[in-house]
Amino acid sequence: MAGASVKVAVRVRPFNSREMSKESKCIIQMSGNTTTIINPKVPKETKSFSFDYSYWSHTSPEDINYASQRQVYRDIGDEMLLHAFEGYNVCIFAYGQTGAGKSYTMMGKQETDQQGIIPQLCEDLFTKINHSNTDNSMSYSVEVSYMEIYCERVRDLLNPKNKGNLRVREHPLLGPYVEDLSKLAVMSYNDIQDLMDSGNKARTVAATNMNETSSRSHAVFNIIFTQRRHDSETDNVSEKVSKISLVDLAGSERADSTGAKGTRLKEGANINKSLTTLGKVISALAEVDSGSNKNKKKKKVESFIPYRDSVLTWLLRENLGGNSRTAMVAALSPADINYDETLSTLRYADRAKQIRCNAVINEDPNNRLVRELKEEVSRLKDLLYAQGLGDIIESKTFSLTNAMTGMSPSPTLSALSSRAGSITSLHERIMFSPGSEEAIERLKETEKIIAELNETWEEKLRRTEAIRMDRSALLAEMGVAMREDGGTVGVFSPKKTPHLVNLNEDPLMSECLLYYIKDGTTRVGREDAHTRQDIVLSGHFIKDEHCIFTCSSDPMGEAVILEPCEGADTYVNGKKVTEPTVLRSGNRIIMGKSHVFRFNHPEQARAERDRTPYAETPAEPVDWAFAQRELLEKQGIDMKQEMDQRLQELEDQYRKEREEANNLLEQQRLDYESRLEALQKQVDRYYPEAHEEEEEPEEEVPWTERETELALWAFRKWRSYQFTSLRDLLWGNAIFLKEANAISVELKKKVQFQFVLLTDTLYSPLPPELLPAEAAEERERSPFPRTIVAVEVQDEKNGATHYWTLEKLRQRLDLMREMYDRVAEVPSSVIEDCDSVLTGGDPFYDRFPWFRLVGRAFVYLSNLLYPVPLVHRVSVVSERGEVKGFLRVAVQVCSELDLQTHFPSVFLFITICVFSLPLVNISSAEPEDLDSPVKSGLDGVLDHLRIGELFTFRVTVLQASNISSEYADIFCQFNFIHRHDEAFSTEPLKNTGRGPPLGFYHVQNIAVEVTKSFVEYIKAQPIVFEVFGHYQKQPFPPLCKDLISPLRPCRRQFPRVMPLSKPVPATKLTTLVRPTAGPCHCKYDLMVFFEICELEANGDYIPAAVDHRGGMPCHGTFLLHQGIQRRVTVTIVHESGGDIKWKEVRELVVGRIRNTPEADESIIDPNILSLNILSAGYVRPSPDDRQFLDSDMPRTFYRFEAAWDSSMHNSLLLNRVTPYGEKIYMTLSAYLEMESCTQPTVITKDFCMLFYSRDAKLSASRSIRSLFSSGSLRSSEGNRVTGVYELSMCHVADAASPGMQRRRRRVLDTSVAYVRGEENLAGWRPRSDSLILDHQWELDKLSLLQEVEKTRHYLLLREKLESTLLLSQEAPSSCAGEDPTESSSPSAHAARGLGPEGEPTPDTPSQRQRELTAKCLRLLTHTFNRDYSHVCVSASESKLSEMSVTLMKDSTSGSALNTLTPSSTCPSLVEGHYGSNTELRPTMPCSRAVSPNPDSMPEGEVKKSPVVAPEPRPKSHTFVPDIQEIRVSPIVSKKGYLHFLEPHTNGWVKRYVVVRRPYVYIYNSDREPVERAILNLSSAQVEYSEDQQAMLKTPYTFAVCTEHRGILLRASNDKEMHDWLYAFNPLLAGSIRSKLSRRRTAQMRL
């Protein structure tokens, strides 16, 4: 019956006097269980409802369809009374408007056949009870209570003393109940009737316009019906309790209809409130149980059912949708004037039909289980009877009776079979009866459970006591005793009884077992003996009956006699006994070989103490070891001798077995070798040629000299790769660094420790103490500098900086730990004294020199080859790459006259032979590093440098300038590279930082024996000048006493920019293992536009405004409105090419919502949202985005758009208006798939956003610049944010290469390990991978400075040689177009790097004309831009000496200012870093970067362009794509307007250009905040030629040639052109200016 719906019945009454007076019409029709109501205003409009019962009581009883009170009770009351007898809770309530007949249906009248449901149910209840009294096992009890709910207050109608209001309480088990409600016991129906009459008289009724006896309260009549059954078999009493709730509700009413005023109006308000709450409860329950919600995930709807809103619903909570069988009677009025109320009642009843109640029988669970088990027993008996095994059931009657009375369960199967009385055995009968064996086992199991359930408490206590007694007896046999209280288990010495106590080799196991020796005989033996043994032992040498203890009483007291059995090993005090022996207390008894006991007799021990009260305590305790020694001594056994003998036997056995194993192994080895030889002979016999092929050496691949050099260089470069080893050292030693800093803070030493990388370069040579021994040997052989990990010690107390090796740090750390351990024992005064000491025993401090290194400078000696004097102004550079000042040095060759006449006072002649051995890095250096302005022919031309002769030159240190005033007492010392022991020094000078430069004027003459090594040295190697000074200022800021400030990495001071975040993880794509990238195939620069569009009122998506007030490219803040639909649009712009083709957008994800620019990428973001891609594909550029670049070779535009619902992130930052001063940041990642690529690539961008209210008016740009603009710039052009990216497409690395197969090392990062005192470091962390990157940048800077100094020296030397050649000429050349320096003298040949026979012939006019013709053809056919990338060949592989010779040679022709490329002047500047592996480009035969000769090239080669006609690539190539965002440089080299030549036209386009190296950003105007195009200078060539200007007839022009196109640019004047050239390529601009100045100087001299 559980889970049934509420029974709903409707009943229509006759017209009352009020309705008849108004001549009302009947609007209710009933047909079966269907009730129809007619709208009196619209008769055709009807509404039908189906219920369980529809009662027509509108007419008189004579009507055949008339439903009487008896019929209503038979349908509803009988069923509910039946449920009450079954044990269910029952509820019947009537509902309807006032005067609809509710009380009549429930209570009725006193007349015959007019009684309602309540009286009839009570009468039938006692009728059935009386009929059931014949069964003596059943007993019944009935209690009633009657209450009313009036104005939300509860009154007791049966107790006249309870005048006040009763409180409604809630019990956790019983549920809501009324406190102090009287429950009266009744014995008959008359008692109930009397109580009901008295309650009805006390009920509140009043007359209204609609009903003369209107119920003004809700009446609840409760009957508690209890049934008790006594089971005679089990003597148990089962009980079932049913609660019958009969409710008569007050009628719902309208104030205007009832005419209620005053108290009646207040009553009606409370009645309607409770009924309204009842309606809400019914509706909520109907929603829960409706079919539409059953398949959905149910939330806790029950918590929203408003039971507590009314007292009525709170009390009826179990009857409404709970543990009850409920019926509802809806009383209807048939009058048309009550149409609205009647329709409301019908809808009310219709909703109540959907409520389901989960009723259960209210009985004891134990009794219910017994009842169900009995039913199971009956079913199993029937099953066995059906299978012909009834005799077994009859034999089990006795066992069943025993089970019911709590005795032992049924007998075994053998007993049952013996009682069967059949010839066939029981087993055979069960085997031939299918399922009978399982039924019998089930029957036995059920009977056993019934017996356990029926067991009384007294029986359980008796059974527990019996088990306890059995356990005590078992423990006594095992030697474990129990105290007299019976509850504590353990070993307790008895007061009088003799006993045995065990002794064990383990002291903790000794005296843990106790065996009593009872009066009479106590037997000791095994468990399987024929006679039961009192003490059971086990183990070897224990006989079945081992010995017998006899305890007898005599006049002297109790005596215990031990009598061993035959053949049993029994020892007493070490002696074997074979006859009965009287035991004394304390005797040691050994049974067998392992059971050792001590005999204790309390009475004997007490008597012994009384006789000798002052007996001495034995010197040795009586334990297991004592008993064993006693046994050995008495038996005459020497234990040590036996052990030695046994050990010797074991050694002999081991030696013998080892020899046998070795012999066997040797025999197996010989067998295997013979088998292998036999197999090898068979292979050689069948395949003789294979063996010969294997022995043939591999053919060597012929390499050219250039390839060999490159291979050696690559091998040395690979060997010098130290990134992984440096990282391992940083990670592995971080914990030592943390501990040293923590101890320094604890001891207040004011010393900081941090990792630093030191590289052995010219500007920062490593001292010998920092280099290991093997590194010092490799220093002379390795062409690449060595980098080590050191510790920078900043002594803030003394203002000094030291560098320690890692080994020294560990040694000092041991001393620091010892000092830290002793600090508690040392007084504070002593500590202060120790702090005042600079060095000594304190491991934190080192001695520091008085003079510190300011910086180093280098002066090259190439001018000694010619010889010409030179005065150098070189930069003094610190180890960190900072220019600390300048030094003027003069270098010249000394003649004999100079030695005798110049500087007699300070002249010092020193003859040293420092170049007798090869110098450092000469033998292993590359040819490119050893080049000089002259290249060959030195030995035969330069007479002043003859091998074996003495050569003297002079070095003069003139001045030092711009040295900071922090350094006083400046002096300079110089020496050859790595020759610190042979240095020359000047006198110290006072430095104030102001006034004229410091004049050293120190002259040093150096005499050297000329060797080949010396000549090679002065070609390419410099002299090192080191400037020292006394430092007077503390370099470190003061710190707090207890905390150490976090050490910041040494970085360039850039403005704050947004960080470059890692990609947001994709949600739909599977995690792919990125293949290892091989050689790079191609690179593309991507410019990506990001837009956030918002939905406008007209339905269009308009880009949101972007604030570009930061002034930085690729940055901006989106100004968004709250609560508006948005879309994200991404446009990718790049140069067109066959290698890059976008296939599709796999996924677009956004996440990492935050209010700080930095994102914690270690935390997994749960709010990552994958956007729905709406469109993606190639598009045409907008008019604003279309540039002059797209006229000739249009760029590619790829755009995709996605819908973004910011509310899906469930982030407060996106769902509210952004507070003032705060910004919201978000990371977007787009996963794109490209053709011919192994996996998708990802574009990531960080967005900065501000959210305003929905109706806020935002301007397009809020920058100050836009306020003063002319207003011509449209707002939509700036509503985007740009990103610059670099796309690299690399080949997939070969999986079989050694690099792929190399095992990756895993080193533990100890920087995260905790050390004592780490919490005092205030967030300080040891440097890690970032230190390596920062150090690489510092190395690049030092390398660039070194290249600049070298180039400056060559330019100065060339200028000096030209002036010297002009002075040495006898007469100027007659040709005005030729350079005056052209000469046939040996010096001129040497300046060009050519021998006497190697002078080239000047260019013929026809050849020059052919060059000019080729340039004219290219210009006329409009292939100017495309041919630049092919014509201009990089001279990055050319040597600086060849460049200088070429420039001197070109000065003779009219094209004196031919093309120069950045690669030819400074390759490292183009690459952006020093020493990187650049891609090798094919070089042209000529050494100049000019247009090739058309005659020397094949036909058609001039117009061939790799961009226009690329070679077809096979489709099978797969690449590994990688897109990296480029951080915009905050340094602006130059900005302004430039004119660009537009292809296919003769016009120039004016654009605004900003140079932020290595990128050039192009804008339409200076007011535009969004970039339109970019140029990458790192992969471009800047070219300048007067021929171009002459052909175009346009001055101030220069060209930029990228990998894909060439661009011609024009400046406004000559100064602007040189400024732009300096911004694009500083070295090219310097070379051009140097040429122009030399030309003007030569012309002036002519």
XYZ file of N, CA and C in Angstrom, residues 33 58 170 288 411 480 580 676 740 749 825 875 930 934-935 940 978 1036 1051 1151 1177 1297 1359 1402 1417 1548 1621:
81
model
N -17.415 9.390 -12.524
C -16.418 10.053 -11.680
C -15.993 11.394 -12.236
N -27.331 16.749 -4.693
C -28.050 18.009 -4.897
C -29.570 17.801 -4.816
N 7.989 20.082 18.058
C 8.418 19.094 17.053
C 9.446 18.170 17.674
N 6.307 17.989 -6.903
C 7.338 16.981 -6.628
C 6.961 15.639 -7.226
N 18.062 -30.699 14.719
C 19.176 -31.674 14.706
C 19.808 -31.749 13.332
N 47.231 -18.858 31.496
C 46.840 -17.467 31.703
C 45.767 -17.468 32.763
N 60.533 -40.074 41.243
C 59.783 -38.967 41.860
C 60.691 -38.102 42.698
N 79.605 -21.230 -29.383
C 79.666 -19.998 -30.165
C 80.681 -20.103 -31.289
N 72.467 29.706 4.176
C 73.451 30.740 4.494
C 72.763 32.080 4.726
N 74.333 39.575 10.431
C 75.642 39.790 9.837
C 75.634 40.804 8.707
N 75.817 30.439 23.517
C 76.750 30.370 24.626
C 77.654 31.599 24.713
N 86.373 52.910 -24.478
C 85.430 52.916 -23.355
C 85.935 51.997 -22.252
N 90.644 36.467 -36.587
C 92.056 36.845 -36.700
C 92.318 37.787 -37.858
N 94.934 44.147 -43.119
C 95.748 43.504 -44.149
C 95.631 42.023 -43.973
N 95.671 41.295 -45.032
C 95.326 39.881 -44.989
C 96.497 38.980 -45.327
N 106.691 39.250 -46.363
C 107.548 39.700 -47.432
C 107.558 41.176 -47.640
N 95.740 37.670 -20.616
C 96.102 36.559 -19.750
C 97.577 36.590 -19.372
N 75.246 49.398 -1.324
C 73.982 48.729 -1.029
C 73.138 49.613 -0.132
N 68.240 43.363 -14.232
C 67.582 43.472 -15.531
C 67.671 44.919 -16.021
N 40.239 32.338 -20.090
C 40.315 31.969 -18.682
C 41.289 32.855 -17.949
N 37.707 32.217 -41.682
C 38.110 32.133 -43.070
C 38.934 33.336 -43.477
N 68.076 10.317 -33.928
C 69.280 11.101 -33.716
C 69.766 10.942 -32.288
N 91.174 55.232 -41.790
C 91.248 56.679 -42.018
C 92.692 57.170 -41.924
N 91.314 48.240 -62.914
C 90.097 49.021 -62.678
C 88.986 48.569 -63.601
N 66.790 48.351 -65.900
C 65.773 47.375 -66.306
C 64.907 46.961 -65.136
N 54.256 58.530 -53.944
C 54.778 58.227 -52.615
C 53.644 58.343 -51.602
N 68.442 56.276 -40.966
C 69.387 55.182 -41.161
C 70.034 54.780 -39.844
